[in-house]
Amino acid sequence: MFDVNTILKDFPILKKQVNGKPLVYFDNGATTQKPKTVIDCISKYYSEQNANIHRGVHTLSREATILFEEARKTVAHFINADENEIVFTSGTTDSINMVAGGFPFEKGSEIIITEMEHHSNILPWQLWCERNKGKLKIIPIHADGTLKIEELKDLISINTALIAVTHVSNTLGIINPVEEIVLIAKQHNIPVLIDGAQSVPHQKVDVKELDADFFVFSAHKLYAPTGVGVLWMKKKWMNSLQLTKAGGGTIKTVTFERTEYVEGPSKFEPGTPNIEGVLGLAEAIKYIDRVGMDNISKHEHTLLKYATECLNEFPEVEIYGNTTNKAAVISFNVKGAHPFDVGTLLDKYGVAVRTGHHCTQPLMSHFGIPGTVRVSFGMYNSIEEINIFIEALKKSIKMLS
Ligand SMILES: Cc1ncc(COP(=O)(O)O)c(C=O)c1O
């Protein structure tokens, strides 16, 4: 049975007081807190298991290698992938850069993204376009923040090489119709990359069902350590995606004339990886599995619905992306107040929210605003915390008016 109070006890940092008030952590879109099992896993790794992997014949190294490869299986299972399709990276940003740098584009290729992308899913493509006379095309959004998916077909041309789209908007929380995008892309034989940074923490993801070509996410938004991410790609890309990084641990033979690389994910993982981070990610997934992703989704939707209803009661509050098909993220502004001031006052009441452009400046330009206040929920948040936030917001608005 899902019990938020039991879950709360598993996250040591959430006992903390901030500015003399119990911490209400609503900045999960930026990064999530870590359960004790994940913290213990990292500590255990360095106390009992630390060795470099893949190269050693000694026992400790062989054991660490087994743990690392077991973690790859756990991650694969989590998104219903094959373990040979999971590449460990340093995060979503790194994963996207690896695809942008290694994709077999032709000069003058066109790449389609959306107006709500995180900068990490804009800049790597923009760089490629600048250097290769390519063109970035943008799927616009409606006034309510949803995608104008009907415009996608018109954006596609014979030069379209790739569509890269966020699964869930980190700023608006809107869940994009990625299944429909993949379907349209398939009709034109165009590969699709899905940025899953904000979807994997909130909903079940099945990469086989999604049927895109690439799916990327960060561990730290999934109750796991920072500095680790995942690049899933369909097997066929393992051979055709070019290497953007090369080095130790990726080869069969090296001479000064020529190098023969190994097959599979290791080819894309040069150098010593973030071993403890990968083990921490597997441990976080085990924790999520024990709680149940369906339970997490259901709980977070209750929070989303309740918080949205409460915020809609304020005449001074405007929510951006005030639609229904959303993950547990709400962006809003208080009329006449700068988001930084609202965020700073909320912090005085122990409520941690994110303020600013959320690395989505083009989206901010669309709405004609400098930024928003964003609350984003995780599995450990509660209705009681939303009540504390709403009371703090009431007081903050009074002070600002
Ligand atoms: C949708 C989305 N994409 C990409 C990123 C970048 O993730 P990271 O900084 O972990 O690489 C984020 C981070 O907020 C995000 O929300």
Short mmCIF file of C-alpha atoms and ligand atoms in Angstrom, two decimals:
data_model
loop_
_atom_site.label_atom_id
_atom_site.label_comp_id
_atom_site.label_asym_id
_atom_site.label_seq_id
_atom_site.Cartn_x
_atom_site.Cartn_y
_atom_site.Cartn_z
CA MET A 1 0.00 0.00 0.00
CA PHE A 2 1.27 3.47 -0.89
CA ASP A 3 1.85 5.52 2.25
CA VAL A 4 3.51 8.90 1.81
CA ASN A 5 4.53 9.05 5.50
CA THR A 6 6.42 5.78 5.21
CA ILE A 7 8.15 7.03 2.07
CA LEU A 8 9.04 10.33 3.73
CA LYS A 9 11.00 8.44 6.42
CA ASP A 10 13.22 6.90 3.73
CA PHE A 11 14.59 10.31 2.62
CA PRO A 12 16.91 11.66 5.34
CA ILE A 13 17.18 15.22 3.95
CA LEU A 14 13.42 15.74 4.17
CA LYS A 15 13.68 15.89 7.99
CA LYS A 16 15.63 19.10 7.57
CA GLN A 17 14.44 22.50 8.76
CA VAL A 18 14.99 25.48 6.45
CA ASN A 19 14.77 29.00 7.89
CA GLY A 20 13.36 27.45 11.06
CA LYS A 21 10.54 25.73 9.15
CA PRO A 22 10.14 22.10 8.04
CA LEU A 23 11.49 21.74 4.50
CA VAL A 24 8.82 21.50 1.81
CA TYR A 25 10.77 20.39 -1.24
CA PHE A 26 8.90 21.26 -4.44
CA ASP A 27 11.92 21.49 -6.77
CA ASN A 28 11.90 17.91 -7.98
CA GLY A 29 12.00 18.95 -11.64
CA ALA A 30 15.49 20.33 -11.01
CA THR A 31 16.64 17.34 -9.00
CA THR A 32 15.07 14.83 -6.65
CA GLN A 33 16.14 13.89 -3.13
CA LYS A 34 17.70 10.49 -2.57
CA PRO A 35 16.38 7.62 -0.43
CA LYS A 36 18.65 6.15 2.25
CA THR A 37 19.04 2.94 0.25
CA VAL A 38 20.70 4.94 -2.55
CA ILE A 39 22.95 6.85 -0.12
CA ASP A 40 23.88 3.56 1.61
CA CYS A 41 24.58 1.91 -1.74
CA ILE A 42 27.17 4.60 -2.59
CA SER A 43 28.73 4.39 0.86
CA LYS A 44 28.86 0.57 0.61
CA TYR A 45 30.49 0.79 -2.79
CA TYR A 46 33.38 2.86 -1.43
CA SER A 47 33.61 0.96 1.86
CA GLU A 48 33.48 -2.56 0.43
CA GLN A 49 33.36 -2.77 -3.37
CA ASN A 50 35.48 -0.03 -4.97
CA ALA A 51 37.64 -1.11 -7.92
CA ASN A 52 37.89 -0.10 -11.55
CA ILE A 53 35.73 -2.18 -13.83
CA HIS A 54 36.08 -4.20 -17.04
CA ARG A 55 39.88 -4.45 -16.91
CA GLY A 56 40.99 -6.24 -13.79
CA VAL A 57 41.47 -9.95 -13.17
CA HIS A 58 41.50 -9.47 -9.41
CA THR A 59 38.42 -10.36 -7.38
CA LEU A 60 37.40 -6.83 -6.39
CA SER A 61 37.52 -5.63 -9.99
CA ARG A 62 35.55 -8.63 -11.25
CA GLU A 63 32.92 -8.10 -8.54
CA ALA A 64 32.62 -4.37 -9.33
CA THR A 65 32.24 -5.23 -13.04
CA ILE A 66 29.43 -7.65 -12.25
CA LEU A 67 27.65 -5.00 -10.14
CA PHE A 68 28.00 -2.44 -12.95
CA GLU A 69 26.65 -4.78 -15.61
CA GLU A 70 23.84 -5.93 -13.31
CA ALA A 71 22.92 -2.25 -12.98
CA ARG A 72 22.71 -2.00 -16.78
CA LYS A 73 20.19 -4.87 -16.73
CA THR A 74 18.14 -3.14 -14.02
CA VAL A 75 18.04 0.10 -16.04
CA ALA A 76 17.14 -1.80 -19.22
CA HIS A 77 14.30 -3.61 -17.46
CA PHE A 78 13.01 -0.29 -16.06
CA ILE A 79 12.31 1.09 -19.56
CA ASN A 80 11.67 -2.33 -21.16
CA ALA A 81 14.86 -2.20 -23.23
CA ASP A 82 17.53 -4.69 -24.11
CA GLU A 83 20.65 -4.28 -21.91
CA ASN A 84 22.78 -4.02 -25.07
CA GLU A 85 20.94 -0.81 -25.95
CA ILE A 86 21.74 1.06 -22.71
CA VAL A 87 24.67 3.48 -22.80
CA PHE A 88 25.64 5.21 -19.56
CA THR A 89 26.40 8.91 -19.99
CA SER A 90 26.79 11.81 -17.59
CA GLY A 91 23.16 12.94 -18.03
CA THR A 92 20.46 13.94 -20.48
CA THR A 93 22.57 16.81 -21.82
CA ASP A 94 25.49 14.50 -22.50
CA SER A 95 23.23 11.90 -24.13
CA ILE A 96 21.71 14.46 -26.53
CA ASN A 97 25.14 15.87 -27.39
CA MET A 98 26.36 12.37 -28.22
CA VAL A 99 23.50 11.90 -30.68
CA ALA A 100 23.85 15.41 -32.15
CA GLY A 101 27.58 14.92 -32.60
CA GLY A 102 27.47 11.36 -33.89
CA PHE A 103 24.29 11.21 -35.99
CA PRO A 104 25.00 10.55 -39.68
CA PHE A 105 23.47 13.85 -40.85
CA GLU A 106 24.12 15.13 -44.33
CA LYS A 107 25.15 18.74 -44.83
CA GLY A 108 22.04 20.93 -44.94
CA SER A 109 19.92 18.50 -42.93
CA GLU A 110 16.88 19.79 -41.07
CA ILE A 111 16.10 18.94 -37.47
CA ILE A 112 12.65 19.45 -35.96
CA ILE A 113 12.20 20.28 -32.28
CA THR A 114 9.41 21.98 -30.30
CA GLU A 115 8.94 25.44 -28.87
CA MET A 116 8.94 24.07 -25.32
CA GLU A 117 12.34 22.31 -25.38
CA HIS A 118 14.88 22.58 -22.59
CA HIS A 119 18.05 24.32 -23.81
CA SER A 120 19.77 20.92 -23.65
CA ASN A 121 17.50 19.77 -26.46
CA ILE A 122 18.02 22.94 -28.52
CA LEU A 123 21.68 23.93 -28.34
CA PRO A 124 23.32 20.67 -29.50
CA TRP A 125 21.13 20.72 -32.65
CA GLN A 126 21.62 24.45 -33.13
CA LEU A 127 25.40 24.00 -32.96
CA TRP A 128 25.25 21.24 -35.54
CA CYS A 129 23.11 23.42 -37.83
CA GLU A 130 25.45 26.41 -37.46
CA ARG A 131 28.45 24.31 -38.40
CA ASN A 132 26.83 22.35 -41.21
CA LYS A 133 24.43 24.77 -42.88
CA GLY A 134 21.57 22.86 -41.30
CA LYS A 135 18.16 24.19 -40.33
CA LEU A 136 16.32 23.99 -37.04
CA LYS A 137 12.54 23.86 -37.44
CA ILE A 138 10.16 24.40 -34.55
CA ILE A 139 6.76 22.88 -33.77
CA PRO A 140 4.88 25.81 -32.19
CA ILE A 141 2.50 25.63 -29.23
CA HIS A 142 -1.10 26.72 -28.61
CA ALA A 143 -2.01 29.38 -26.05
CA ASP A 144 -2.57 26.63 -23.44
CA GLY A 145 0.98 25.33 -24.00
CA THR A 146 0.01 22.17 -25.89
CA LEU A 147 1.82 21.34 -29.13
CA LYS A 148 0.40 22.34 -32.48
CA ILE A 149 0.97 18.79 -33.60
CA GLU A 150 -1.14 19.44 -36.70
CA GLU A 151 1.73 21.62 -38.00
CA LEU A 152 4.32 18.84 -37.85
CA LYS A 153 3.43 17.42 -41.28
CA ASP A 154 4.04 20.81 -42.91
CA LEU A 155 7.43 21.17 -41.23
CA ILE A 156 8.67 17.84 -42.59
CA SER A 157 10.63 18.05 -45.84
CA ILE A 158 12.91 15.73 -47.80
CA ASN A 159 15.78 17.24 -45.77
CA THR A 160 14.32 16.36 -42.38
CA ALA A 161 16.87 14.10 -40.73
CA LEU A 162 15.64 13.89 -37.15
CA ILE A 163 12.83 14.94 -34.81
CA ALA A 164 13.89 15.62 -31.20
CA VAL A 165 11.12 16.26 -28.71
CA THR A 166 10.65 16.36 -24.98
CA HIS A 167 8.30 13.74 -23.54
CA VAL A 168 7.21 16.02 -20.70
CA SER A 169 7.86 19.77 -20.59
CA ASN A 170 10.08 20.63 -17.62
CA THR A 171 8.44 24.07 -17.40
CA LEU A 172 4.77 23.36 -18.12
CA GLY A 173 4.48 19.71 -17.13
CA ILE A 174 2.58 19.04 -20.35
CA ILE A 175 2.88 15.47 -21.65
CA ASN A 176 3.53 15.58 -25.38
CA PRO A 177 1.87 13.16 -27.82
CA VAL A 178 5.15 11.41 -28.57
CA GLU A 179 3.39 8.27 -29.83
CA GLU A 180 1.67 10.35 -32.53
CA ILE A 181 4.94 12.12 -33.39
CA VAL A 182 6.71 8.77 -33.80
CA LEU A 183 3.87 7.53 -36.01
CA ILE A 184 4.06 10.57 -38.30
CA ALA A 185 7.88 10.38 -38.36
CA LYS A 186 7.74 6.70 -39.34
CA GLN A 187 5.56 7.50 -42.35
CA HIS A 188 8.47 9.66 -43.57
CA ASN A 189 11.24 7.36 -42.34
CA ILE A 190 12.55 10.00 -39.93
CA PRO A 191 14.23 8.92 -36.68
CA VAL A 192 12.96 10.36 -33.38
CA LEU A 193 14.80 11.24 -30.17
CA ILE A 194 12.70 11.57 -27.02
CA ASP A 195 14.02 13.61 -24.10
CA GLY A 196 12.65 11.64 -21.17
CA ALA A 197 14.31 13.70 -18.40
CA GLN A 198 10.92 14.73 -17.01
CA SER A 199 8.87 11.66 -17.90
CA VAL A 200 10.75 8.75 -16.31
CA PRO A 201 10.33 10.11 -12.76
CA HIS A 202 6.55 10.39 -13.14
CA GLN A 203 5.24 7.62 -15.37
CA LYS A 204 5.98 4.15 -16.72
CA VAL A 205 8.09 4.31 -19.87
CA ASP A 206 8.27 1.45 -22.34
CA VAL A 207 10.76 2.20 -25.11
CA LYS A 208 9.54 -0.76 -27.18
CA GLU A 209 6.02 0.61 -27.11
CA LEU A 210 7.16 4.19 -27.83
CA ASP A 211 9.18 2.86 -30.75
CA ALA A 212 11.39 5.96 -31.06
CA ASP A 213 15.06 5.64 -32.04
CA PHE A 214 16.66 7.34 -29.03
CA PHE A 215 15.41 7.88 -25.48
CA VAL A 216 17.49 9.84 -22.97
CA PHE A 217 17.22 10.70 -19.28
CA SER A 218 19.17 11.76 -16.17
CA ALA A 219 19.55 9.68 -13.01
CA HIS A 220 19.42 12.62 -10.60
CA LYS A 221 15.81 13.44 -11.49
CA LEU A 222 14.95 9.83 -10.67
CA TYR A 223 15.99 9.73 -6.98
CA ALA A 224 19.52 8.67 -8.01
CA PRO A 225 22.93 10.42 -7.92
CA THR A 226 24.05 13.31 -10.14
CA GLY A 227 26.53 12.81 -12.96
CA VAL A 228 24.86 9.78 -14.55
CA GLY A 229 22.45 9.51 -17.42
CA VAL A 230 21.18 7.07 -19.98
CA LEU A 231 21.25 7.04 -23.75
CA TRP A 232 19.00 4.29 -25.04
CA MET A 233 19.14 3.66 -28.75
CA LYS A 234 17.72 1.03 -31.05
CA LYS A 235 20.30 -1.63 -31.90
CA LYS A 236 20.72 -0.43 -35.49
CA TRP A 237 22.14 2.88 -34.21
CA MET A 238 24.87 1.10 -32.24
CA ASN A 239 26.70 0.68 -35.54
CA SER A 240 25.72 3.86 -37.37
CA LEU A 241 26.02 6.45 -34.58
CA GLN A 242 29.54 7.81 -34.77
CA LEU A 243 31.72 8.17 -31.70
CA THR A 244 32.08 11.68 -30.31
CA LYS A 245 34.34 10.50 -27.50
CA ALA A 246 36.97 7.79 -27.63
CA GLY A 247 39.37 6.26 -25.17
CA GLY A 248 40.17 3.37 -22.85
CA GLY A 249 37.73 0.54 -22.35
CA THR A 250 36.13 0.78 -25.79
CA ILE A 251 38.49 -1.20 -27.98
CA LYS A 252 39.44 -4.68 -29.20
CA THR A 253 42.85 -3.68 -30.64
CA VAL A 254 44.75 -0.44 -31.07
CA THR A 255 47.68 0.32 -33.34
CA PHE A 256 48.89 3.77 -34.34
CA GLU A 257 47.37 3.16 -37.76
CA ARG A 258 43.96 1.84 -36.78
CA THR A 259 41.65 0.92 -33.90
CA GLU A 260 39.08 -1.83 -33.77
CA TYR A 261 36.27 -1.01 -31.33
CA VAL A 262 34.13 -3.40 -29.30
CA GLU A 263 30.50 -3.84 -30.26
CA GLY A 264 27.67 -2.58 -28.07
CA PRO A 265 27.29 0.08 -25.39
CA SER A 266 30.87 -0.07 -24.04
CA LYS A 267 32.03 1.47 -27.31
CA PHE A 268 30.27 4.69 -26.24
CA GLU A 269 31.61 4.66 -22.67
CA PRO A 270 35.31 5.61 -22.87
CA GLY A 271 37.30 6.10 -19.69
CA THR A 272 36.38 5.15 -16.17
CA PRO A 273 32.63 5.61 -15.79
CA ASN A 274 30.73 6.99 -12.81
CA ILE A 275 30.54 3.53 -11.24
CA GLU A 276 28.96 4.54 -7.93
CA GLY A 277 26.46 6.70 -9.82
CA VAL A 278 25.39 3.81 -12.02
CA LEU A 279 25.01 1.54 -8.98
CA GLY A 280 23.05 4.32 -7.26
CA LEU A 281 20.76 4.57 -10.27
CA ALA A 282 20.02 0.84 -10.16
CA GLU A 283 19.33 1.12 -6.42
CA ALA A 284 16.94 4.05 -7.02
CA ILE A 285 15.10 2.01 -9.65
CA LYS A 286 14.76 -0.88 -7.18
CA TYR A 287 13.31 1.57 -4.66
CA ILE A 288 10.85 2.93 -7.27
CA ASP A 289 9.87 -0.63 -8.21
CA ARG A 290 9.13 -1.43 -4.57
CA VAL A 291 6.88 1.64 -4.26
CA GLY A 292 5.40 1.00 -7.72
CA MET A 293 5.47 3.53 -10.57
CA ASP A 294 1.69 3.29 -10.94
CA ASN A 295 1.29 4.26 -7.27
CA ILE A 296 3.74 7.16 -7.72
CA SER A 297 1.87 8.43 -10.79
CA LYS A 298 -1.48 8.17 -9.06
CA HIS A 299 -0.25 9.95 -5.94
CA GLU A 300 1.44 12.72 -7.92
CA HIS A 301 -1.71 13.27 -9.98
CA THR A 302 -3.72 13.75 -6.80
CA LEU A 303 -1.16 16.37 -5.73
CA LEU A 304 -1.19 18.03 -9.17
CA LYS A 305 -4.99 18.24 -9.25
CA TYR A 306 -5.25 19.58 -5.69
CA ALA A 307 -2.46 22.16 -6.10
CA THR A 308 -3.89 23.33 -9.44
CA GLU A 309 -7.34 23.77 -7.87
CA CYS A 310 -5.85 25.74 -4.97
CA LEU A 311 -3.80 27.98 -7.29
CA ASN A 312 -6.81 28.56 -9.55
CA GLU A 313 -8.58 30.10 -6.52
CA PHE A 314 -6.11 33.01 -6.49
CA PRO A 315 -7.26 35.85 -8.77
CA GLU A 316 -3.63 37.10 -8.93
CA VAL A 317 -2.17 33.78 -10.09
CA GLU A 318 -1.75 32.79 -13.70
CA ILE A 319 -0.82 29.20 -14.51
CA TYR A 320 1.06 28.51 -17.75
CA GLY A 321 0.06 25.27 -19.42
CA ASN A 322 -3.21 25.03 -17.50
CA THR A 323 -4.36 21.85 -19.24
CA THR A 324 -5.17 18.33 -18.14
CA ASN A 325 -2.64 15.91 -19.67
CA LYS A 326 0.24 16.80 -17.38
CA ALA A 327 2.90 15.39 -15.10
CA ALA A 328 3.28 16.83 -11.59
CA VAL A 329 4.70 20.22 -12.57
CA ILE A 330 2.99 23.63 -12.31
CA SER A 331 4.41 26.91 -13.58
CA PHE A 332 2.76 30.14 -12.51
CA ASN A 333 3.23 33.82 -11.90
CA VAL A 334 1.68 36.23 -9.45
CA LYS A 335 0.43 39.31 -11.31
CA GLY A 336 2.63 42.31 -10.63
CA ALA A 337 5.33 40.30 -8.84
CA HIS A 338 8.65 39.04 -10.11
CA PRO A 339 9.00 35.25 -9.82
CA PHE A 340 12.32 35.66 -7.92
CA ASP A 341 10.54 37.70 -5.22
CA VAL A 342 7.80 35.08 -4.88
CA GLY A 343 10.40 32.29 -4.70
CA THR A 344 12.50 34.16 -2.14
CA LEU A 345 9.51 34.76 0.12
CA LEU A 346 8.33 31.14 -0.16
CA ASP A 347 11.82 30.04 0.89
CA LYS A 348 11.42 32.03 4.13
CA TYR A 349 8.54 29.64 4.90
CA GLY A 350 10.68 26.59 4.13
CA VAL A 351 9.11 26.03 0.70
CA ALA A 352 11.69 25.28 -2.01
CA VAL A 353 10.44 26.16 -5.49
CA ARG A 354 12.27 26.95 -8.70
CA THR A 355 12.12 30.41 -10.26
CA GLY A 356 13.43 31.71 -13.58
CA HIS A 357 13.34 30.60 -17.17
CA HIS A 358 13.93 26.92 -16.37
CA CYS A 359 16.37 26.64 -19.31
CA THR A 360 13.47 27.27 -21.68
CA GLN A 361 14.03 30.85 -22.80
CA PRO A 362 12.25 30.42 -26.18
CA LEU A 363 9.18 29.21 -24.26
CA MET A 364 9.39 32.24 -21.96
CA SER A 365 9.57 34.48 -25.07
CA HIS A 366 6.42 32.79 -26.37
CA PHE A 367 4.56 33.81 -23.21
CA GLY A 368 6.32 37.19 -23.11
CA ILE A 369 7.59 36.71 -19.56
CA PRO A 370 11.07 36.62 -17.96
CA GLY A 371 10.32 33.50 -15.95
CA THR A 372 7.87 31.66 -13.75
CA VAL A 373 7.60 30.10 -10.32
CA ARG A 374 7.63 26.33 -10.74
CA VAL A 375 6.48 23.71 -8.26
CA SER A 376 7.24 20.12 -9.18
CA PHE A 377 6.25 17.16 -7.05
CA GLY A 378 7.89 13.88 -6.19
CA MET A 379 6.62 10.70 -4.57
CA TYR A 380 7.36 12.01 -1.03
CA ASN A 381 5.29 15.19 -1.30
CA SER A 382 1.90 15.45 0.38
CA ILE A 383 -1.40 17.35 0.48
CA GLU A 384 -0.29 18.79 3.86
CA GLU A 385 2.78 20.27 2.19
CA ILE A 386 0.62 21.81 -0.53
CA ASN A 387 -1.47 23.42 2.23
CA ILE A 388 1.72 24.86 3.78
CA PHE A 389 2.77 26.15 0.33
CA ILE A 390 -0.63 27.74 -0.32
CA GLU A 391 -0.62 29.47 3.09
CA ALA A 392 2.95 30.70 2.43
CA LEU A 393 1.90 31.94 -1.00
CA LYS A 394 -1.06 33.85 0.49
CA LYS A 395 1.29 35.61 2.94
CA SER A 396 3.85 36.27 0.20
CA ILE A 397 1.24 37.83 -2.10
CA LYS A 398 0.09 40.07 0.76
CA MET A 399 3.65 41.25 1.34
CA LEU A 400 4.22 41.90 -2.34
CA SER A 401 0.99 43.82 -2.95
C1 LIG B 1 13.39 18.21 -20.21
C2 LIG B 1 14.83 18.30 -19.80
N1 LIG B 1 15.78 18.01 -20.67
C3 LIG B 1 17.08 18.06 -20.36
C4 LIG B 1 17.49 18.46 -19.11
C5 LIG B 1 18.95 18.49 -18.79
O1 LIG B 1 19.22 17.52 -17.82
P1 LIG B 1 20.68 17.38 -17.18
O2 LIG B 1 21.02 18.74 -16.65
O3 LIG B 1 20.50 16.37 -16.09
O4 LIG B 1 21.59 16.93 -18.24
C6 LIG B 1 16.53 18.80 -18.16
C7 LIG B 1 16.93 19.29 -16.83
O5 LIG B 1 16.23 20.02 -16.17
C8 LIG B 1 15.17 18.70 -18.51
O6 LIG B 1 14.21 19.02 -17.63
#
